[in-house]
Each structure stands twice: as structure tokens, then as C-alpha cells.
Coordinates of C-alpha atoms and ligand atoms in Angstrom, one line a residue:
M13 CA 0.0 0.0 0.0
T14 CA 1.3 3.5 -0.9
T15 CA 0.7 6.4 1.4
Q16 CA -0.4 9.6 -0.4
S17 CA 1.3 12.7 0.9
I18 CA -1.3 14.9 2.5
T19 CA 0.9 17.5 4.2
A20 CA -0.8 20.9 3.9
P21 CA 1.3 23.8 2.5
T22 CA 3.0 25.8 5.3
P23 CA 0.5 28.4 6.3
T24 CA 1.7 32.0 5.6
H25 CA -1.0 33.4 7.8
Q26 CA -2.6 32.6 11.2
S27 CA -4.1 29.1 11.4
P28 CA -7.9 28.8 11.7
L29 CA -7.5 27.3 15.2
A30 CA -5.4 30.2 16.4
T31 CA -8.0 32.6 15.0
A32 CA -10.8 30.7 16.7
H33 CA -9.0 30.5 20.0
A34 CA -8.2 34.3 19.9
Q35 CA -11.9 35.0 19.3
L36 CA -13.0 32.8 22.1
A37 CA -10.4 34.4 24.5
G38 CA -11.9 37.8 23.7
A39 CA -15.4 36.7 24.4
V40 CA -14.4 34.9 27.6
E41 CA -12.6 38.0 28.9
H42 CA -15.6 40.2 28.0
L43 CA -18.0 37.8 29.8
G44 CA -15.7 37.6 32.8
Y45 CA -15.5 33.7 32.9
D46 CA -12.9 31.9 34.9
D47 CA -10.1 29.6 33.5
G48 CA -12.1 26.5 34.2
M49 CA -15.0 27.7 32.0
H50 CA -12.6 29.0 29.4
A51 CA -11.0 25.5 29.2
M52 CA -14.5 23.9 29.0
L53 CA -15.4 26.1 26.1
A54 CA -12.1 25.8 24.3
T55 CA -11.8 22.0 24.4
P56 CA -13.7 19.6 22.1
R57 CA -15.8 17.1 23.9
R58 CA -14.8 14.2 21.5
E59 CA -12.6 13.7 18.5
I60 CA -11.9 10.8 16.3
H61 CA -9.1 10.4 13.8
V62 CA -9.6 7.5 11.3
A63 CA -7.6 6.0 8.4
V64 CA -9.6 6.0 5.2
P65 CA -8.0 3.6 2.7
L66 CA -9.2 3.8 -0.9
R67 CA -9.0 1.2 -3.6
R68 CA -8.6 3.3 -6.7
D69 CA -10.2 2.6 -10.0
D70 CA -6.9 1.3 -11.4
G71 CA -6.6 -1.2 -8.5
S72 CA -3.9 0.6 -6.5
T73 CA -4.6 1.7 -2.9
V74 CA -4.0 5.1 -1.2
L75 CA -4.7 6.1 2.3
F76 CA -6.3 9.3 3.5
H77 CA -6.8 10.7 7.0
G78 CA -10.3 11.5 8.3
F79 CA -11.5 13.4 11.3
R80 CA -14.7 14.2 13.2
V81 CA -14.7 16.6 16.1
Q82 CA -17.7 17.3 18.4
H83 CA -16.7 20.6 19.9
N84 CA -19.7 21.0 22.1
V85 CA -22.9 19.1 22.7
S86 CA -24.4 20.9 25.7
R87 CA -27.3 22.5 23.8
G88 CA -28.1 19.5 21.7
P89 CA -26.5 17.1 19.2
G90 CA -23.3 18.0 17.4
K91 CA -24.0 19.7 14.0
G92 CA -21.7 20.6 11.2
G93 CA -20.4 19.8 7.8
L94 CA -18.1 17.3 6.2
R95 CA -15.2 18.8 4.2
F96 CA -13.1 17.1 1.5
H97 CA -10.0 19.3 1.0
P98 CA -6.2 18.6 0.9
S99 CA -5.6 21.2 3.7
V100 CA -7.8 19.3 6.2
D101 CA -6.1 18.4 9.5
I102 CA -7.2 17.9 13.0
D103 CA -6.6 21.6 14.0
E104 CA -8.6 22.9 11.0
V105 CA -11.5 20.6 11.9
R106 CA -11.3 21.7 15.6
A107 CA -11.6 25.3 14.5
L108 CA -14.5 24.7 12.2
A109 CA -16.3 22.6 14.9
M110 CA -15.9 25.4 17.4
W111 CA -17.3 28.0 14.9
M112 CA -20.3 25.6 14.4
T113 CA -21.0 25.7 18.2
W114 CA -21.1 29.5 18.3
K115 CA -23.0 29.7 15.0
C116 CA -25.8 27.3 16.1
A117 CA -26.1 29.2 19.5
I118 CA -26.2 32.6 17.8
V119 CA -29.2 31.6 15.6
D120 CA -30.6 29.7 18.6
L121 CA -30.7 26.2 17.2
P122 CA -30.9 23.3 19.7
Y123 CA -27.6 22.0 18.6
G124 CA -24.0 21.9 19.6
G125 CA -21.1 22.2 17.1
A126 CA -19.2 19.6 15.2
K127 CA -17.2 19.2 12.0
G128 CA -15.7 16.5 9.9
G129 CA -13.1 16.3 7.2
V130 CA -11.0 14.0 5.0
A131 CA -7.7 15.3 3.6
V132 CA -8.5 14.4 0.1
D133 CA -8.6 16.5 -3.1
P134 CA -12.0 15.6 -4.7
S135 CA -10.9 17.0 -8.1
Q136 CA -8.4 14.2 -8.4
H137 CA -10.9 11.4 -8.0
S138 CA -13.8 9.8 -9.9
A139 CA -17.3 9.8 -8.5
A140 CA -16.9 6.0 -7.8
E141 CA -13.7 6.7 -5.8
L142 CA -15.4 9.6 -3.9
E143 CA -18.3 7.3 -3.1
R144 CA -15.9 4.6 -1.6
V145 CA -14.0 7.3 0.4
T146 CA -17.3 8.6 1.8
R147 CA -18.7 5.2 2.7
R148 CA -15.5 4.0 4.3
Y149 CA -15.1 7.3 6.3
T150 CA -18.8 7.0 7.4
S151 CA -18.3 3.4 8.6
E152 CA -15.2 4.4 10.5
I153 CA -16.9 7.2 12.4
M154 CA -20.2 5.4 12.8
P155 CA -20.1 5.1 16.6
M156 CA -19.9 8.8 16.9
I157 CA -22.7 10.0 14.6
G158 CA -26.5 9.6 14.5
P159 CA -29.7 11.6 14.2
D160 CA -29.7 12.4 18.0
T161 CA -25.9 12.6 18.5
D162 CA -24.1 14.2 15.6
I163 CA -25.6 15.3 12.2
M164 CA -23.5 15.9 9.1
A165 CA -24.1 18.3 6.2
P166 CA -22.2 19.4 3.1
D167 CA -19.2 21.7 3.3
M168 CA -16.3 22.5 0.9
G169 CA -15.7 19.6 -1.5
T170 CA -18.9 17.7 -0.6
D171 CA -22.5 18.0 -1.8
E172 CA -25.9 16.5 -1.6
R173 CA -24.7 13.4 -3.4
T174 CA -22.1 12.9 -0.7
M175 CA -24.8 13.2 2.0
A176 CA -26.9 10.6 0.2
W177 CA -24.0 8.1 0.4
V178 CA -23.5 8.9 4.1
M179 CA -27.2 8.5 4.8
D180 CA -27.3 5.2 2.9
T181 CA -24.2 3.8 4.6
Y182 CA -25.5 4.7 8.0
S183 CA -29.0 3.4 7.3
V184 CA -27.9 0.1 5.7
N185 CA -25.7 -0.6 8.8
R186 CA -28.6 0.1 11.2
G187 CA -31.0 -1.9 9.1
Y188 CA -33.6 0.9 8.3
T189 CA -33.7 4.3 6.6
I190 CA -32.7 7.1 8.9
P191 CA -32.9 10.4 6.9
A192 CA -32.2 12.6 9.9
V193 CA -28.6 11.5 10.3
V194 CA -27.5 14.0 7.6
T195 CA -28.9 17.3 6.2
G196 CA -28.3 18.8 2.8
K197 CA -29.4 15.6 1.2
P198 CA -31.3 15.3 -2.2
I199 CA -35.0 16.2 -2.0
A200 CA -35.8 12.6 -3.2
V201 CA -34.4 11.1 0.0
G202 CA -35.8 13.6 2.5
G203 CA -33.9 16.8 1.8
S204 CA -35.5 20.2 2.4
L205 CA -36.6 22.6 -0.2
G206 CA -34.4 25.7 -0.1
R207 CA -31.4 24.0 1.5
G208 CA -29.1 24.3 -1.6
T209 CA -29.4 28.1 -1.6
A210 CA -29.9 28.7 2.1
T211 CA -26.4 29.9 3.1
S212 CA -26.4 32.4 0.2
A213 CA -30.0 33.6 0.9
G214 CA -28.9 34.1 4.6
I215 CA -25.9 36.2 3.4
V216 CA -28.2 38.4 1.4
H217 CA -30.7 38.8 4.4
V218 CA -28.0 39.9 6.8
T219 CA -26.4 42.2 4.2
E220 CA -29.8 43.8 3.7
A221 CA -30.3 44.1 7.5
A222 CA -26.9 45.8 7.9
L223 CA -27.6 48.2 5.1
R224 CA -31.0 49.0 6.5
E225 CA -29.4 49.8 9.8
A226 CA -27.1 52.3 8.0
G227 CA -30.2 53.8 6.4
E228 CA -29.4 52.2 3.0
Q229 CA -31.0 49.6 0.7
L230 CA -29.8 46.7 -1.3
E231 CA -31.0 48.0 -4.6
G232 CA -28.2 49.7 -6.5
T233 CA -25.6 48.6 -3.9
T234 CA -22.3 47.4 -5.5
V235 CA -21.1 43.9 -4.5
A236 CA -17.9 41.9 -5.0
V237 CA -17.9 38.1 -4.3
Q238 CA -14.8 36.0 -3.8
G239 CA -15.6 32.3 -4.5
F240 CA -18.2 31.2 -7.0
G241 CA -19.1 27.8 -5.6
K242 CA -22.2 26.6 -3.7
V243 CA -22.1 29.8 -1.5
G244 CA -20.7 32.6 -3.6
G245 CA -22.3 31.6 -6.9
H246 CA -25.8 31.5 -5.4
A247 CA -25.2 34.6 -3.4
A248 CA -24.2 36.6 -6.5
Q249 CA -27.3 35.3 -8.2
I250 CA -29.6 36.3 -5.3
F251 CA -27.9 39.7 -4.9
A252 CA -28.4 40.4 -8.7
R253 CA -32.0 39.3 -8.5
R254 CA -32.7 41.6 -5.6
G255 CA -31.4 44.6 -7.5
A256 CA -27.8 44.9 -6.2
R257 CA -25.0 45.4 -8.8
V258 CA -22.5 42.5 -8.7
V259 CA -19.4 44.1 -10.2
A260 CA -16.7 41.5 -9.5
V261 CA -16.5 37.8 -8.8
S262 CA -13.7 35.3 -8.6
D263 CA -12.9 31.6 -8.1
Q264 CA -9.6 29.7 -7.5
Y265 CA -8.5 30.3 -11.1
G266 CA -9.1 34.0 -11.4
G267 CA -11.9 36.6 -11.6
V268 CA -14.0 38.9 -13.8
R269 CA -15.3 42.5 -13.3
A270 CA -17.7 44.8 -15.0
D271 CA -18.3 48.2 -13.4
D272 CA -21.8 48.3 -14.8
G273 CA -22.6 45.0 -13.2
L274 CA -22.0 41.4 -14.4
D275 CA -24.8 39.5 -16.1
V276 CA -24.8 36.8 -13.4
A277 CA -27.3 34.5 -15.1
R278 CA -25.1 34.4 -18.2
L279 CA -22.0 34.0 -16.0
L280 CA -23.5 31.0 -14.3
E281 CA -24.0 29.4 -17.7
H282 CA -20.4 30.1 -18.6
V283 CA -19.3 28.4 -15.3
A284 CA -21.5 25.4 -15.9
A285 CA -19.9 25.0 -19.3
T286 CA -16.3 25.7 -18.5
G287 CA -15.9 25.1 -14.7
S288 CA -14.6 28.6 -14.0
V289 CA -15.6 32.3 -14.2
V290 CA -12.3 32.9 -16.1
G291 CA -12.8 33.7 -19.8
F292 CA -16.3 35.1 -19.4
D293 CA -16.8 37.6 -22.2
G294 CA -19.1 39.9 -20.3
G295 CA -16.3 41.5 -18.2
D296 CA -12.6 42.1 -17.8
P297 CA -10.1 39.8 -16.0
V298 CA -9.3 40.6 -12.4
S299 CA -7.0 38.8 -9.9
N300 CA -8.1 37.6 -6.5
A301 CA -6.0 40.3 -4.8
E302 CA -7.7 42.9 -7.0
L303 CA -11.1 41.5 -6.2
L304 CA -10.5 41.9 -2.5
A305 CA -9.5 45.5 -3.1
S306 CA -12.6 46.3 -5.3
D307 CA -14.1 49.8 -4.8
V308 CA -17.5 48.4 -3.8
D309 CA -20.1 48.9 -1.1
V310 CA -20.1 45.2 0.0
L311 CA -17.3 42.6 -0.2
V312 CA -18.4 38.9 0.4
P313 CA -15.4 36.6 0.9
A314 CA -17.1 33.2 0.2
A315 CA -14.1 31.0 -0.6
I316 CA -11.7 29.8 2.1
Q317 CA -10.3 30.8 5.5
G318 CA -7.6 33.4 6.2
V319 CA -7.9 35.5 3.0
L320 CA -8.3 38.8 4.8
D321 CA -5.0 39.0 6.8
A322 CA -2.4 41.7 7.7
E323 CA -1.4 41.9 4.0
T324 CA -4.8 42.1 2.3
A325 CA -7.0 43.8 4.9
P326 CA -5.4 47.2 4.4
T327 CA -6.3 47.0 0.7
V328 CA -10.1 46.5 1.3
R329 CA -12.2 49.5 0.1
A330 CA -15.6 48.1 0.7
R331 CA -17.6 49.6 3.6
L332 CA -19.2 46.3 4.6
V333 CA -17.6 42.9 4.6
V334 CA -20.0 40.0 4.9
E335 CA -18.2 36.7 5.6
G336 CA -19.7 33.9 3.5
A337 CA -16.7 31.5 4.2
N338 CA -15.8 30.2 7.6
G339 CA -12.9 32.2 9.1
P340 CA -12.0 34.4 6.1
T341 CA -10.5 37.1 8.4
T342 CA -7.5 36.6 10.7
T343 CA -7.2 38.4 14.0
E344 CA -4.8 40.9 12.5
G345 CA -7.0 41.4 9.5
D346 CA -10.0 42.0 11.7
A347 CA -8.1 44.7 13.7
I348 CA -7.1 46.5 10.4
L349 CA -10.7 46.4 9.0
A350 CA -12.0 47.8 12.3
K351 CA -9.3 50.6 12.4
N352 CA -10.3 51.5 8.8
G353 CA -14.0 51.9 9.9
I354 CA -15.1 48.8 7.9
T355 CA -18.1 46.9 9.3
V356 CA -17.7 43.1 9.3
V357 CA -20.7 40.9 9.5
P358 CA -19.0 37.8 11.0
D359 CA -19.2 34.2 9.5
V360 CA -20.9 32.8 12.6
L361 CA -23.9 35.1 11.8
A362 CA -23.5 35.8 8.1
N363 CA -23.3 32.2 6.8
A364 CA -25.6 30.6 9.4
G365 CA -28.5 30.3 6.8
G366 CA -27.1 26.9 5.8
V367 CA -27.3 25.4 9.2
V368 CA -30.7 27.1 9.9
V369 CA -32.3 25.2 6.9
S370 CA -30.3 22.1 7.9
Y371 CA -32.2 22.4 11.2
F372 CA -35.5 22.7 9.3
E373 CA -34.6 19.7 7.3
W374 CA -33.8 17.7 10.4
V375 CA -37.1 18.8 12.0
Q376 CA -39.0 17.8 8.9
A377 CA -37.3 14.4 8.7
N378 CA -38.0 13.7 12.4
Q379 CA -41.7 14.5 11.9
A380 CA -41.8 12.9 8.4
Y381 CA -43.7 15.9 7.1
W382 CA -42.3 18.4 4.7
W383 CA -42.9 22.2 4.4
T384 CA -43.3 24.3 1.3
A385 CA -40.6 26.4 -0.2
E386 CA -42.4 29.6 0.9
E387 CA -42.6 28.4 4.5
I388 CA -38.9 27.6 4.5
A389 CA -37.9 30.9 2.9
Q390 CA -40.1 32.9 5.4
K391 CA -38.8 31.0 8.4
L392 CA -35.2 31.4 7.2
E393 CA -35.5 35.2 6.7
H394 CA -37.2 35.5 10.1
R395 CA -34.3 33.6 11.9
M396 CA -31.6 35.5 10.1
V397 CA -33.0 39.0 10.7
A398 CA -33.8 38.1 14.3
A399 CA -30.2 36.9 14.9
Y400 CA -28.8 40.0 13.1
D401 CA -31.0 42.3 15.3
D402 CA -29.8 40.5 18.5
V403 CA -26.2 40.8 17.5
A404 CA -26.5 44.5 16.3
G405 CA -28.4 45.4 19.5
Q406 CA -25.7 43.8 21.7
A407 CA -23.0 45.6 19.7
R408 CA -24.7 49.0 20.2
R409 CA -25.4 48.4 23.9
E410 CA -21.9 47.2 24.8
G411 CA -19.8 49.1 22.2
L412 CA -18.6 45.9 20.5
S413 CA -17.9 45.0 16.9
L414 CA -20.5 42.7 15.3
R415 CA -18.0 39.8 15.6
D416 CA -17.4 40.4 19.3
A417 CA -21.1 40.9 19.9
A418 CA -22.0 37.7 18.0
L419 CA -19.4 35.6 19.8
T420 CA -20.4 37.0 23.2
I421 CA -24.0 35.9 22.5
G422 CA -23.0 32.5 21.3
V423 CA -20.4 31.8 23.9
K424 CA -22.8 32.9 26.7
R425 CA -25.6 30.7 25.5
V426 CA -23.3 27.7 25.6
A427 CA -21.8 28.6 28.9
E428 CA -25.3 29.0 30.4
A429 CA -26.2 25.5 29.2
H430 CA -23.0 24.2 31.0
Q431 CA -23.9 26.0 34.2
I432 CA -27.6 25.0 34.2
R433 CA -26.9 21.4 33.5
G434 CA -24.1 21.3 36.2
L435 CA -21.0 19.2 36.1
Y436 CA -21.2 15.4 36.1
P437 CA -20.4 13.6 38.4
Ligands
LIG502 N1 -21.1 23.5 6.3 C1 -22.0 24.5 6.6 C2 -21.5 25.5 7.6 O1 -20.3 25.6 7.8 C3 -23.4 23.9 7.0 C4 -23.4 23.1 8.3 C5 -24.7 22.4 8.5 O2 -25.7 22.6 7.9 O3 -24.7 21.5 9.4 O4 -22.2 26.2 8.3

């Protein structure tokens, strides 16, 4: 058996776990908690590291490393996505799981936070190979997951098809169909209407709420979106439909801009045909660095973590940054944006629409009764706007940034659950 090298490139910026720990430390200090509570909040309840051997289509074998971390389960089952990306390691999964805990608490879902990942590059594998990776990973972590213990969903590199494989593997092993073990599954096997676009719809709701607070409206607002995948692509489309002007977008290969606004519907067709925004004839090429520095009202980083750091944050000219990705801003980046008077709607609030509709999907699966698209859209908007108002109110009252206010609310709800439940034994 050969072992595939999966060492992540040396990070040039702060690691996601360092960012997550720094954010938690700030909230703990603001809330005045002692070291014991800080340690409880900082430390995952359970983690598992599994070997995921894959028999490739050509008969050879490679080995990947897989992880699942339940950061906190005090408010309910662990909840969070499954990521397939070569950079995945235990610390990245720990950070993402911690962010899920705060995110679920901020939008007041009866969940804790969890995350999983396999250090595999999905672009290098056939669908059959990805299915075998998914099924083997699921079998290896089986003792830790379940509809009442830890519920998976898509994240970077995974999609509704991946969730169908997880659901099937889990169900076959248990002997009956258990749709509530994952969310973000295809509609045909118990998925929810609106789940595919929920993260993006939520981003637009909080952007609108933030603009409204500043006495502005979405219509005519200029927007740049980094990342044109499940989150960024749909967000650009919804922004455009709602009358905003999407002037620049990018993906991992490059970007395009058009000051009069991109024709997003046509751009989506170009991406479906070519796999990238690059080469779109309705705009001029732009690099990812130029996109982050776009002269726009709203910048939506919806690609990967750590893109707004000490180097790039000083170049940002948007007035509002709405974090579509998890952890796109480092601690230094955050301080620079604040110093420059740029408002940041943090990830744990801005991209919570996905897990909100995941929750709706889980509730529907548990009651075996499905809601209409209108009901879901309405309930999602209500939750997102209510959470935004909570966070903005806290920020005003206590003189905090939106990030610190959001984390303070999330961390406090989790700490209260610990305190009320008491310590066993
Ligand atoms: N992966 C998404 C996130 O980071 C969704 C998680 C979920 O729905 O459980 O929020």
C-alpha cells in the first residue's frame, strides 16, 4: 500500500484554530468567565481520527486521514459539515467545529457544534472513488454519529450526493432508513426545499439588514464576491435578482469584473460549461487580490479561510464585509478592518443560513412531514433577521464589533447550558 502525501502547505497566515482561540479568549474576557469555564469552552468534547484507505479505479490503494470533532454538545446534538480538501487536518476541523458551536447558538438552534473532514482532493478522484471514500469514512466514524448525536451536512468539497452516500451507509448498517442522520441531502431522500441556496440567501438577508441599519437599501448597492461555488455563486445570483449590482466575482482560477454589473445568469451558464468564471466575455479579467481591493459597497469573501489578513485587509475598500466563508478574516485582518472603519458581519452570523435550513430539514425528517418552499424561505428570513438584530443590539449596547457581539451571545448561551446542567459527576 502506498501512502499519499497529504501534508498541507505551510500556512503563511494565522491558522484557523489560532483565530478561533483568539476570538473565544476575547469573548471569555468580556464575559468575565474563569479559567475553568474557558477550558471547557475551548476544548472539544470528543474527537476521532480515522484511516480511510481507498481502492482506486486502477486497482492501487491510497490512504487518507479523516477526522470528526464534536466541539460542544451541551445545547443538543453536534451539528456541522463534512469537508473534503487537501488542507484538512485535526486543527482545522477543531476550529471549524468550534465555529459551528457558536453559529448554532447565535441563531438559537438546539444544537452543539461539530465538523468532519477528509484530507482528500475531490478534483483528483472519480465519482466512484469519492463514493468509496465517503462510505469508508462514514463506517469508521459510525459510533460517533446519529440523528440524535451528531448530524453531518455538506461543506467544501462535498455536496448532496455525498450526503446521500453517508445516509445510505449509516442506514444500511442500522437496518432501516434514517434520513435525519444528515442534512443537505437530495430532496428525493428527505432533503429540504431551499437547503441548496440557504447559506447564500442568509448572506443576502444579513447584508440587507446591515444596510437598513445604516439607512441604505440593497437596490443599487455594488457587491464583489470571492468564491463562485455553492455559497458565492448563489449569493451573486440572489444579490443580482434583488437589484444589487454584482461588479466582480472570482474563483480559485481568477476573476472577472464589470463596473456596470455582471450578467450573473449568463456568467452561471459560462461556469456550468467551463468550470470557472475565467474567460467570461461579459467582463474584464481581475486577480483575486484585485477583487478583495474592489471599490464596492459590499465585499463577500465566500471561498476559504484566512484571505483577509495583515497583508490584504489594508487594501479593502468596501464599507461592509459579509463573511460567506468560515474564518476568512484573521485576528490581525479584523483589527485592520476595524481601524479603517469597515463593518464586518462575521461568519458565525452571516453564513448561518445553511445550518438554519439544515435544522428545518432535520425537524421535517423527524416528523416525516415536509414544508413548502415559501414556508422555509419565510422561516429562514425571520431567523436571520432576528439573529442580526440580536447581534447588532448587543454591539450597540456594549460598544462591541458585530463579531465580538455575536461571539459574546453564542459563547454565553453555551456557557449557560453548561452552568444550568451542572457538572457530572
Ligand atoms: N457546512 C455549513 C457550515 O459551515 C453547514 C453546516 C450544517 O448545515 O450543518 O455552516
